[in-house]
PDB file of C-alpha atoms in Angstrom:
ATOM      1  CA  MET A   5       0.301   0.184   0.245  1.00  0.00           C
ATOM      2  CA  THR A   6       0.972   3.538  -0.838  1.00  0.00           C
ATOM      3  CA  SER A   7       2.373   5.208   2.834  1.00  0.00           C
ATOM      4  CA  THR A   8      -0.113   7.769   4.038  1.00  0.00           C
ATOM      5  CA  ALA A   9       3.205   9.736   4.726  1.00  0.00           C
ATOM      6  CA  GLY A  10       1.493  11.722   7.422  1.00  0.00           C
ATOM      7  CA  VAL A  11       0.257  11.839  11.208  1.00  0.00           C
ATOM      8  CA  ALA A  12      -3.827  10.572  11.133  1.00  0.00           C
ATOM      9  CA  GLY A  13      -5.432  14.015  12.253  1.00  0.00           C
ATOM     10  CA  ALA A  14      -2.536  16.307  11.160  1.00  0.00           C
ATOM     11  CA  PRO A  15      -3.385  18.992   8.231  1.00  0.00           C
ATOM     12  CA  LEU A  16      -2.976  17.098   4.509  1.00  0.00           C
ATOM     13  CA  LEU A  17      -4.535  20.024   2.579  1.00  0.00           C
ATOM     14  CA  SER A  18      -5.786  23.506   3.920  1.00  0.00           C
ATOM     15  CA  PHE A  19      -8.378  25.902   2.400  1.00  0.00           C
ATOM     16  CA  HIS A  20      -7.580  29.701   2.707  1.00  0.00           C
ATOM     17  CA  ASP A  21     -10.563  31.806   1.240  1.00  0.00           C
ATOM     18  CA  LEU A  22     -10.685  29.513  -1.769  1.00  0.00           C
ATOM     19  CA  THR A  23     -12.608  30.336  -4.706  1.00  0.00           C
ATOM     20  CA  LEU A  24     -12.523  28.071  -7.756  1.00  0.00           C
ATOM     21  CA  GLY A  25     -14.210  28.272 -10.773  1.00  0.00           C
ATOM     22  CA  TYR A  26     -14.323  27.683 -15.027  1.00  0.00           C
ATOM     23  CA  GLY A  27     -12.636  30.398 -16.803  1.00  0.00           C
ATOM     24  CA  ALA A  28     -13.521  33.742 -15.085  1.00  0.00           C
ATOM     25  CA  ARG A  29     -16.660  32.335 -13.487  1.00  0.00           C
ATOM     26  CA  ALA A  30     -16.448  31.331  -9.948  1.00  0.00           C
ATOM     27  CA  SER A  31     -18.404  28.243  -8.736  1.00  0.00           C
ATOM     28  CA  LEU A  32     -17.084  27.885  -5.358  1.00  0.00           C
ATOM     29  CA  ARG A  33     -16.405  31.020  -3.102  1.00  0.00           C
ATOM     30  CA  GLY A  34     -14.749  31.600   0.361  1.00  0.00           C
ATOM     31  CA  LEU A  35     -14.043  27.987   1.542  1.00  0.00           C
ATOM     32  CA  THR A  36     -11.761  27.976   4.766  1.00  0.00           C
ATOM     33  CA  GLY A  37     -10.748  24.546   6.433  1.00  0.00           C
ATOM     34  CA  GLU A  38      -8.858  21.843   6.784  1.00  0.00           C
ATOM     35  CA  VAL A  39      -9.017  18.244   5.358  1.00  0.00           C
ATOM     36  CA  ARG A  40      -6.729  16.072   7.607  1.00  0.00           C
ATOM     37  CA  PHE A  41      -4.894  12.512   7.174  1.00  0.00           C
ATOM     38  CA  GLY A  42      -7.411   9.518   7.587  1.00  0.00           C
ATOM     39  CA  ASP A  43     -10.182  11.930   6.965  1.00  0.00           C
ATOM     40  CA  LEU A  44     -13.227  10.489   5.399  1.00  0.00           C
ATOM     41  CA  LEU A  45     -15.188  13.585   4.125  1.00  0.00           C
ATOM     42  CA  ALA A  46     -18.393  13.646   2.390  1.00  0.00           C
ATOM     43  CA  VAL A  47     -19.300  16.658   0.337  1.00  0.00           C
ATOM     44  CA  VAL A  48     -23.046  17.332  -0.025  1.00  0.00           C
ATOM     45  CA  GLY A  49     -25.358  19.998  -1.251  1.00  0.00           C
ATOM     46  CA  PRO A  50     -27.752  20.864  -3.866  1.00  0.00           C
ATOM     47  CA  ASN A  51     -27.252  21.265  -7.441  1.00  0.00           C
ATOM     48  CA  GLY A  52     -24.950  24.150  -8.335  1.00  0.00           C
ATOM     49  CA  ALA A  53     -23.329  23.765  -4.841  1.00  0.00           C
ATOM     50  CA  GLY A  54     -19.750  23.649  -5.852  1.00  0.00           C
ATOM     51  CA  LYS A  55     -19.152  20.056  -4.934  1.00  0.00           C
ATOM     52  CA  SER A  56     -17.782  18.661  -8.031  1.00  0.00           C
ATOM     53  CA  THR A  57     -15.779  21.697  -8.632  1.00  0.00           C
ATOM     54  CA  LEU A  58     -14.014  21.427  -5.095  1.00  0.00           C
ATOM     55  CA  LEU A  59     -12.640  17.977  -5.776  1.00  0.00           C
ATOM     56  CA  LYS A  60     -12.195  19.376  -9.364  1.00  0.00           C
ATOM     57  CA  GLY A  61     -10.171  22.149  -7.826  1.00  0.00           C
ATOM     58  CA  ILE A  62      -7.817  19.808  -5.719  1.00  0.00           C
ATOM     59  CA  VAL A  63      -6.445  18.177  -8.718  1.00  0.00           C
ATOM     60  CA  GLY A  64      -6.057  20.998 -10.764  1.00  0.00           C
ATOM     61  CA  VAL A  65      -8.836  20.812 -13.376  1.00  0.00           C
ATOM     62  CA  ALA A  66     -11.147  23.638 -12.343  1.00  0.00           C
ATOM     63  CA  ALA A  67      -9.255  27.334 -12.184  1.00  0.00           C
ATOM     64  CA  LEU A  68      -7.907  28.538  -8.399  1.00  0.00           C
ATOM     65  CA  LEU A  69      -9.746  32.183  -8.816  1.00  0.00           C
ATOM     66  CA  GLY A  70      -8.780  33.235  -5.686  1.00  0.00           C
ATOM     67  CA  GLY A  71      -7.400  32.142  -2.088  1.00  0.00           C
ATOM     68  CA  ARG A  72      -4.901  29.378  -1.980  1.00  0.00           C
ATOM     69  CA  ILE A  73      -4.516  25.568  -1.132  1.00  0.00           C
ATOM     70  CA  GLU A  74      -1.517  24.437   1.093  1.00  0.00           C
ATOM     71  CA  ARG A  75      -0.920  20.689   0.456  1.00  0.00           C
ATOM     72  CA  HIS A  76       1.025  18.145   2.209  1.00  0.00           C
ATOM     73  CA  ARG A  77       3.429  16.839   0.039  1.00  0.00           C
ATOM     74  CA  ALA A  78       1.541  13.150  -0.107  1.00  0.00           C
ATOM     75  CA  ALA A  79      -1.237  15.367  -1.402  1.00  0.00           C
ATOM     76  CA  ALA A  80       0.492  16.610  -4.884  1.00  0.00           C
ATOM     77  CA  ILE A  81      -2.011  16.377  -7.880  1.00  0.00           C
ATOM     78  CA  ARG A  82      -0.278  13.575  -9.300  1.00  0.00           C
ATOM     79  CA  ASP A  83      -0.174  11.176  -6.355  1.00  0.00           C
ATOM     80  CA  ILE A  84      -4.361  11.691  -6.015  1.00  0.00           C
ATOM     81  CA  ALA A  85      -6.419   9.236  -7.338  1.00  0.00           C
ATOM     82  CA  TYR A  86      -9.609  11.080  -8.801  1.00  0.00           C
ATOM     83  CA  LEU A  87     -12.847   9.144  -9.660  1.00  0.00           C
ATOM     84  CA  PRO A  88     -15.001  11.048 -11.970  1.00  0.00           C
ATOM     85  CA  GLN A  89     -18.407  11.078 -12.914  1.00  0.00           C
ATOM     86  CA  ARG A  90     -19.434   7.952 -14.677  1.00  0.00           C
ATOM     87  CA  ALA A  91     -21.035  10.370 -17.525  1.00  0.00           C
ATOM     88  CA  GLU A  92     -17.127  11.911 -18.036  1.00  0.00           C
ATOM     89  CA  ILE A  93     -16.597   8.412 -19.332  1.00  0.00           C
ATOM     90  CA  ASP A  94     -16.195   7.555 -22.716  1.00  0.00           C
ATOM     91  CA  THR A  95     -17.568   4.115 -22.781  1.00  0.00           C
ATOM     92  CA  SER A  96     -17.428   3.869 -26.474  1.00  0.00           C
ATOM     93  CA  PHE A  97     -13.373   3.075 -26.387  1.00  0.00           C
ATOM     94  CA  PRO A  98     -12.786   0.087 -27.359  1.00  0.00           C
ATOM     95  CA  ILE A  99     -11.074  -1.083 -24.619  1.00  0.00           C
ATOM     96  CA  SER A 100     -11.249  -4.118 -22.494  1.00  0.00           C
ATOM     97  CA  VAL A 101     -12.201  -4.331 -18.634  1.00  0.00           C
ATOM     98  CA  GLN A 102      -8.770  -5.434 -17.884  1.00  0.00           C
ATOM     99  CA  ASP A 103      -6.847  -2.974 -19.927  1.00  0.00           C
ATOM    100  CA  PHE A 104      -8.975  -0.121 -18.624  1.00  0.00           C
ATOM    101  CA  VAL A 105      -7.990  -1.020 -14.678  1.00  0.00           C
ATOM    102  CA  ALA A 106      -4.298  -1.583 -15.799  1.00  0.00           C
ATOM    103  CA  MET A 107      -4.539   2.181 -16.568  1.00  0.00           C
ATOM    104  CA  GLY A 108      -4.420   3.045 -12.881  1.00  0.00           C
ATOM    105  CA  LEU A 109      -0.428   1.643 -12.909  1.00  0.00           C
ATOM    106  CA  TRP A 110       0.628   4.064 -15.558  1.00  0.00           C
ATOM    107  CA  ARG A 111       1.966   6.234 -12.908  1.00  0.00           C
ATOM    108  CA  ARG A 112       3.982   3.896 -11.684  1.00  0.00           C
ATOM    109  CA  ILE A 113       5.273   1.938 -14.734  1.00  0.00           C
ATOM    110  CA  GLY A 114       4.008   4.620 -17.946  1.00  0.00           C
ATOM    111  CA  ALA A 115       1.915   3.976 -20.336  1.00  0.00           C
ATOM    112  CA  TRP A 116       3.722   1.786 -22.901  1.00  0.00           C
ATOM    113  CA  ARG A 117       5.283  -0.687 -20.745  1.00  0.00           C
ATOM    114  CA  ARG A 118       3.984  -4.208 -20.227  1.00  0.00           C
ATOM    115  CA  LEU A 119       2.467  -5.602 -17.485  1.00  0.00           C
ATOM    116  CA  GLY A 120       4.667  -8.236 -15.838  1.00  0.00           C
ATOM    117  CA  ARG A 121       3.201 -11.163 -13.880  1.00  0.00           C
ATOM    118  CA  ALA A 122       2.986  -9.058 -10.338  1.00  0.00           C
ATOM    119  CA  GLU A 123       0.907  -6.404 -12.409  1.00  0.00           C
ATOM    120  CA  ASP A 124      -1.377  -8.732 -14.042  1.00  0.00           C
ATOM    121  CA  LEU A 125      -1.930 -10.372 -10.787  1.00  0.00           C
ATOM    122  CA  ARG A 126      -3.082  -6.833  -8.731  1.00  0.00           C
ATOM    123  CA  VAL A 127      -4.962  -5.971 -11.726  1.00  0.00           C
ATOM    124  CA  ASP A 128      -7.176  -9.124 -11.642  1.00  0.00           C
ATOM    125  CA  ALA A 129      -7.306  -9.314  -7.787  1.00  0.00           C
ATOM    126  CA  ALA A 130      -8.868  -5.508  -7.993  1.00  0.00           C
ATOM    127  CA  ILE A 131     -11.454  -6.427 -10.637  1.00  0.00           C
ATOM    128  CA  ALA A 132     -12.508  -9.366  -8.206  1.00  0.00           C
ATOM    129  CA  GLN A 133     -12.505  -6.832  -5.324  1.00  0.00           C
ATOM    130  CA  VAL A 134     -15.298  -5.077  -6.616  1.00  0.00           C
ATOM    131  CA  GLY A 135     -17.185  -8.116  -7.673  1.00  0.00           C
ATOM    132  CA  LEU A 136     -16.461  -8.246 -12.124  1.00  0.00           C
ATOM    133  CA  GLN A 137     -14.264 -11.279 -11.845  1.00  0.00           C
ATOM    134  CA  GLY A 138     -14.753 -12.929 -15.134  1.00  0.00           C
ATOM    135  CA  PHE A 139     -15.670  -9.503 -16.695  1.00  0.00           C
ATOM    136  CA  GLU A 140     -12.008  -8.886 -17.770  1.00  0.00           C
ATOM    137  CA  ALA A 141     -12.012  -9.419 -21.467  1.00  0.00           C
ATOM    138  CA  VAL A 142     -15.601  -7.862 -21.310  1.00  0.00           C
ATOM    139  CA  PRO A 143     -15.428  -4.503 -23.628  1.00  0.00           C
ATOM    140  CA  ILE A 144     -16.316  -1.583 -21.383  1.00  0.00           C
ATOM    141  CA  GLY A 145     -19.169  -0.733 -23.689  1.00  0.00           C
ATOM    142  CA  ARG A 146     -20.904  -3.455 -22.686  1.00  0.00           C
ATOM    143  CA  LEU A 147     -21.164  -3.115 -18.979  1.00  0.00           C
ATOM    144  CA  SER A 148     -24.515  -1.586 -17.413  1.00  0.00           C
ATOM    145  CA  GLY A 149     -23.552   1.685 -15.107  1.00  0.00           C
ATOM    146  CA  GLY A 150     -23.337  -0.179 -11.829  1.00  0.00           C
ATOM    147  CA  GLN A 151     -20.669  -2.351 -13.832  1.00  0.00           C
ATOM    148  CA  VAL A 152     -18.876   0.330 -15.263  1.00  0.00           C
ATOM    149  CA  GLN A 153     -18.642   2.094 -11.376  1.00  0.00           C
ATOM    150  CA  ARG A 154     -17.101  -1.206 -10.060  1.00  0.00           C
ATOM    151  CA  MET A 155     -14.779  -0.655 -13.278  1.00  0.00           C
ATOM    152  CA  LEU A 156     -13.907   2.585 -11.975  1.00  0.00           C
ATOM    153  CA  PHE A 157     -13.381   1.816  -8.352  1.00  0.00           C
ATOM    154  CA  ALA A 158     -11.059  -1.318  -9.624  1.00  0.00           C
ATOM    155  CA  ARG A 159      -8.674   1.135 -11.726  1.00  0.00           C
ATOM    156  CA  THR A 160      -8.971   3.604  -8.158  1.00  0.00           C
ATOM    157  CA  VAL A 161      -8.006  -0.053  -6.156  1.00  0.00           C
ATOM    158  CA  VAL A 162      -4.789  -0.386  -8.263  1.00  0.00           C
ATOM    159  CA  GLN A 163      -3.941   3.090  -8.193  1.00  0.00           C
ATOM    160  CA  ASP A 164      -3.130   2.590  -4.375  1.00  0.00           C
ATOM    161  CA  ALA A 165      -2.985   5.980  -3.875  1.00  0.00           C
ATOM    162  CA  ALA A 166      -3.270   7.475  -0.325  1.00  0.00           C
ATOM    163  CA  VAL A 167      -5.462  10.210  -1.055  1.00  0.00           C
ATOM    164  CA  ILE A 168      -8.315   9.333  -3.176  1.00  0.00           C
ATOM    165  CA  LEU A 169     -11.396  12.022  -4.722  1.00  0.00           C
ATOM    166  CA  LEU A 170     -14.822  10.298  -5.578  1.00  0.00           C
ATOM    167  CA  ASP A 171     -17.054  12.279  -7.679  1.00  0.00           C
ATOM    168  CA  GLU A 172     -20.684  11.092  -7.349  1.00  0.00           C
ATOM    169  CA  PRO A 173     -19.784   7.455  -6.568  1.00  0.00           C
ATOM    170  CA  CYS A 174     -23.220   6.410  -6.061  1.00  0.00           C
ATOM    171  CA  ALA A 175     -25.052   8.143  -8.290  1.00  0.00           C
ATOM    172  CA  ALA A 176     -28.021   6.014 -10.171  1.00  0.00           C
ATOM    173  CA  LEU A 177     -26.634   3.048  -8.563  1.00  0.00           C
ATOM    174  CA  ASP A 178     -28.743  -0.208  -7.325  1.00  0.00           C
ATOM    175  CA  GLU A 179     -28.781  -0.626  -3.618  1.00  0.00           C
ATOM    176  CA  ARG A 180     -26.549  -3.766  -3.646  1.00  0.00           C
ATOM    177  CA  THR A 181     -23.591  -2.063  -5.973  1.00  0.00           C
ATOM    178  CA  ALA A 182     -23.577   1.363  -3.703  1.00  0.00           C
ATOM    179  CA  ALA A 183     -23.041  -0.862  -0.432  1.00  0.00           C
ATOM    180  CA  ASP A 184     -20.607  -2.766  -1.877  1.00  0.00           C
ATOM    181  CA  LEU A 185     -18.635   0.392  -2.799  1.00  0.00           C
ATOM    182  CA  MET A 186     -19.146   1.994   0.436  1.00  0.00           C
ATOM    183  CA  THR A 187     -17.937  -1.032   2.054  1.00  0.00           C
ATOM    184  CA  LEU A 188     -14.638  -0.515   0.036  1.00  0.00           C
ATOM    185  CA  VAL A 189     -14.683   3.089   1.005  1.00  0.00           C
ATOM    186  CA  ARG A 190     -14.744   2.358   4.936  1.00  0.00           C
ATOM    187  CA  GLU A 191     -12.185  -0.634   3.980  1.00  0.00           C
ATOM    188  CA  TRP A 192     -10.041   2.451   2.853  1.00  0.00           C
ATOM    189  CA  GLY A 193     -10.336   4.367   6.139  1.00  0.00           C
ATOM    190  CA  ARG A 194      -9.242   1.552   8.315  1.00  0.00           C
ATOM    191  CA  GLU A 195      -6.249   1.499   5.957  1.00  0.00           C
ATOM    192  CA  GLY A 196      -5.503   5.103   6.673  1.00  0.00           C
ATOM    193  CA  ARG A 197      -6.141   6.677   3.468  1.00  0.00           C
ATOM    194  CA  THR A 198      -7.782  10.091   2.933  1.00  0.00           C
ATOM    195  CA  VAL A 199     -11.274   9.889   0.965  1.00  0.00           C
ATOM    196  CA  LEU A 200     -13.365  12.809  -0.199  1.00  0.00           C
ATOM    197  CA  ALA A 201     -16.367  11.956  -1.854  1.00  0.00           C
ATOM    198  CA  THR A 202     -19.624  13.867  -3.259  1.00  0.00           C
ATOM    199  CA  LEU A 203     -22.514  12.386  -2.247  1.00  0.00           C
ATOM    200  CA  HIS A 204     -26.578  12.850  -2.201  1.00  0.00           C
ATOM    201  CA  ASP A 205     -28.057   9.684  -0.145  1.00  0.00           C
ATOM    202  CA  LEU A 206     -27.367  11.139   3.373  1.00  0.00           C
ATOM    203  CA  ASP A 207     -27.781   7.481   5.021  1.00  0.00           C
ATOM    204  CA  GLN A 208     -24.929   6.589   3.142  1.00  0.00           C
ATOM    205  CA  VAL A 209     -22.767  10.151   4.696  1.00  0.00           C
ATOM    206  CA  ARG A 210     -24.054   9.051   7.881  1.00  0.00           C
ATOM    207  CA  ALA A 211     -22.877   5.158   7.622  1.00  0.00           C
ATOM    208  CA  SER A 212     -19.652   5.707   6.137  1.00  0.00           C
ATOM    209  CA  PHE A 213     -18.177   9.259   6.204  1.00  0.00           C
ATOM    210  CA  PRO A 214     -17.178  10.792  10.287  1.00  0.00           C
ATOM    211  CA  ARG A 215     -16.984  14.292   8.683  1.00  0.00           C
ATOM    212  CA  THR A 216     -19.189  16.130   6.439  1.00  0.00           C
ATOM    213  CA  LEU A 217     -19.146  19.425   4.644  1.00  0.00           C
ATOM    214  CA  ILE A 218     -22.361  20.966   3.018  1.00  0.00           C
ATOM    215  CA  LEU A 219     -21.809  23.586   0.465  1.00  0.00           C
ATOM    216  CA  SER A 220     -25.130  25.695  -0.982  1.00  0.00           C
ATOM    217  CA  GLY A 221     -24.803  28.193  -4.108  1.00  0.00           C
ATOM    218  CA  GLY A 222     -21.130  27.584  -4.141  1.00  0.00           C
ATOM    219  CA  VAL A 223     -20.617  28.960  -0.637  1.00  0.00           C
ATOM    220  CA  PRO A 224     -19.555  26.998   2.768  1.00  0.00           C
ATOM    221  CA  VAL A 225     -22.410  26.253   4.968  1.00  0.00           C
ATOM    222  CA  ALA A 226     -21.262  24.110   7.731  1.00  0.00           C
ATOM    223  CA  TRP A 227     -17.964  21.740   7.915  1.00  0.00           C
ATOM    224  CA  GLY A 228     -17.274  19.202  11.077  1.00  0.00           C
ATOM    225  CA  GLU A 229     -18.337  15.912  12.464  1.00  0.00           C
ATOM    226  CA  THR A 230     -20.970  14.343  10.538  1.00  0.00           C
ATOM    227  CA  ALA A 231     -23.248  13.973  13.461  1.00  0.00           C
ATOM    228  CA  ARG A 232     -23.469  17.446  14.733  1.00  0.00           C
ATOM    229  CA  ILE A 233     -23.212  18.850  10.820  1.00  0.00           C
ATOM    230  CA  LEU A 234     -26.206  17.136   9.456  1.00  0.00           C
ATOM    231  CA  THR A 235     -29.175  18.543  11.075  1.00  0.00           C
ATOM    232  CA  PRO A 236     -32.224  19.610  10.016  1.00  0.00           C
ATOM    233  CA  ASP A 237     -31.516  23.145  10.404  1.00  0.00           C
ATOM    234  CA  ASN A 238     -27.980  22.998   8.374  1.00  0.00           C
ATOM    235  CA  LEU A 239     -29.526  21.031   5.592  1.00  0.00           C
ATOM    236  CA  GLY A 240     -32.623  23.399   5.234  1.00  0.00           C
ATOM    237  CA  ARG A 241     -29.872  26.245   5.010  1.00  0.00           C
ATOM    238  CA  SER A 242     -28.084  24.242   2.078  1.00  0.00           C
ATOM    239  CA  ARG A 243     -31.443  24.162  -0.009  1.00  0.00           C
ATOM    240  CA  GLY A 244     -31.503  27.957  -0.015  1.00  0.00           C
ATOM    241  CA  ALA A 245     -29.692  27.835  -3.190  1.00  0.00           C
ATOM    242  CA  ALA A 246     -29.900  25.811  -6.489  1.00  0.00           C
ATOM    243  CA  GLY A 247     -28.644  25.649 -10.221  1.00  0.00           C
ATOM    244  CA  PRO A 248     -25.680  23.913 -12.382  1.00  0.00           C
ATOM    245  CA  GLU A 249     -22.361  24.941 -11.112  1.00  0.00           C
ATOM    246  CA  ALA A 250     -21.205  27.635 -13.558  1.00  0.00           C
ATOM    247  CA  GLY A 251     -19.111  25.544 -16.470  1.00  0.00           C
ATOM    248  CA  SER A 252     -19.349  22.279 -14.867  1.00  0.00           C
ATOM    249  CA  PRO A 253     -21.013  19.598 -16.967  1.00  0.00           C
ATOM    250  CA  GLY A 254     -23.833  17.324 -15.591  1.00  0.00           C
ATOM    251  CA  ALA A 255     -26.002  18.699 -12.860  1.00  0.00           C
ATOM    252  CA  SER A 256     -26.498  16.195  -9.923  1.00  0.00           C
ATOM    253  CA  ALA A 257     -29.418  15.250  -7.891  1.00  0.00           C
ATOM    254  CA  PRO A 258     -31.174  16.653  -4.962  1.00  0.00           C
ATOM    255  CA  LEU A 259     -30.191  15.649  -1.321  1.00  0.00           C
ATOM    256  CA  ARG A 260     -31.970  12.384  -0.658  1.00  0.00           C
ATOM    257  CA  GLU A 261     -33.379  12.219   2.980  1.00  0.00           C
ATOM    258  CA  GLY A 262     -33.490   8.896   4.570  1.00  0.00           C
ATOM    259  CA  PRO A 263     -36.284   7.842   7.017  1.00  0.00           C
ATOM    260  CA  ALA A 264     -33.800   8.934  10.218  1.00  0.00           C
ATOM    261  CA  LEU A 265     -33.535  12.316   8.384  1.00  0.00           C
ATOM    262  CA  ARG A 266     -37.402  12.998   7.931  1.00  0.00           C
ATOM    263  CA  LEU A 267     -37.782  11.731  11.887  1.00  0.00           C
ATOM    264  CA  ALA A 268     -35.168  14.163  12.710  1.00  0.00           C
ATOM    265  CA  ALA A 269     -37.030  16.983  10.894  1.00  0.00           C
ATOM    266  CA  ALA A 270     -40.404  16.465  11.904  1.00  0.00           C
ATOM    267  CA  ALA A 271     -39.387  16.152  15.906  1.00  0.00           C
ATOM    268  CA  PRO A 272     -40.286  19.124  17.949  1.00  0.00           C
TER     269      PRO A 272
END
């Protein structure tokens, strides 16, 4: 496993009055806070909140329009595993599941070197870990949406990064697939990895992410321990703004309230 290269709880990423966007248009403004080594941090909020923009800013895709990001060396852009939204993956490309997952090794071995026996075994183990054993030779264009997401997670497993960013990892997935992938996220947490994920299912957040950042309309609403942050008051404030993120493809779904949240909201 890649070393986490830091002490749990120490700052990994620090944001100082951060503003990110596309071109000259800001999609996220005024974010200040820290992501710590070993954090499992859920980023939630309605459409246009700036969730995807934050992840893209961390990996240098969204433009830095103001403020700054301080990084520990373990959070260098080239060392981060970034899993984009499924809609951003071109599944028409003629490549097999095994070849796609092996792309996670490119940073270590280069794009043109043939895989050795050890790399082949590593790729096959990752495919099996996400429940796609037997699909190694299948063209990626023949996969269902849930299978594509499992394949993306397998590539992330192969990357073996200490810092992992997941953009809408459970969007439009069946319950079993989502549960399997969240189990893998919790395993990464036990291994000391740092995971930031944009999510809409608040039950998933409560079950798997000890820390939560709520964004709304491109500004932060609350950030801290999930049990203290996911309150009816904060979630109500987060619904005060909507609309697609400026310049960002694919608006996301609204927050989904589970039974526990609905009961909390109804309590006197």
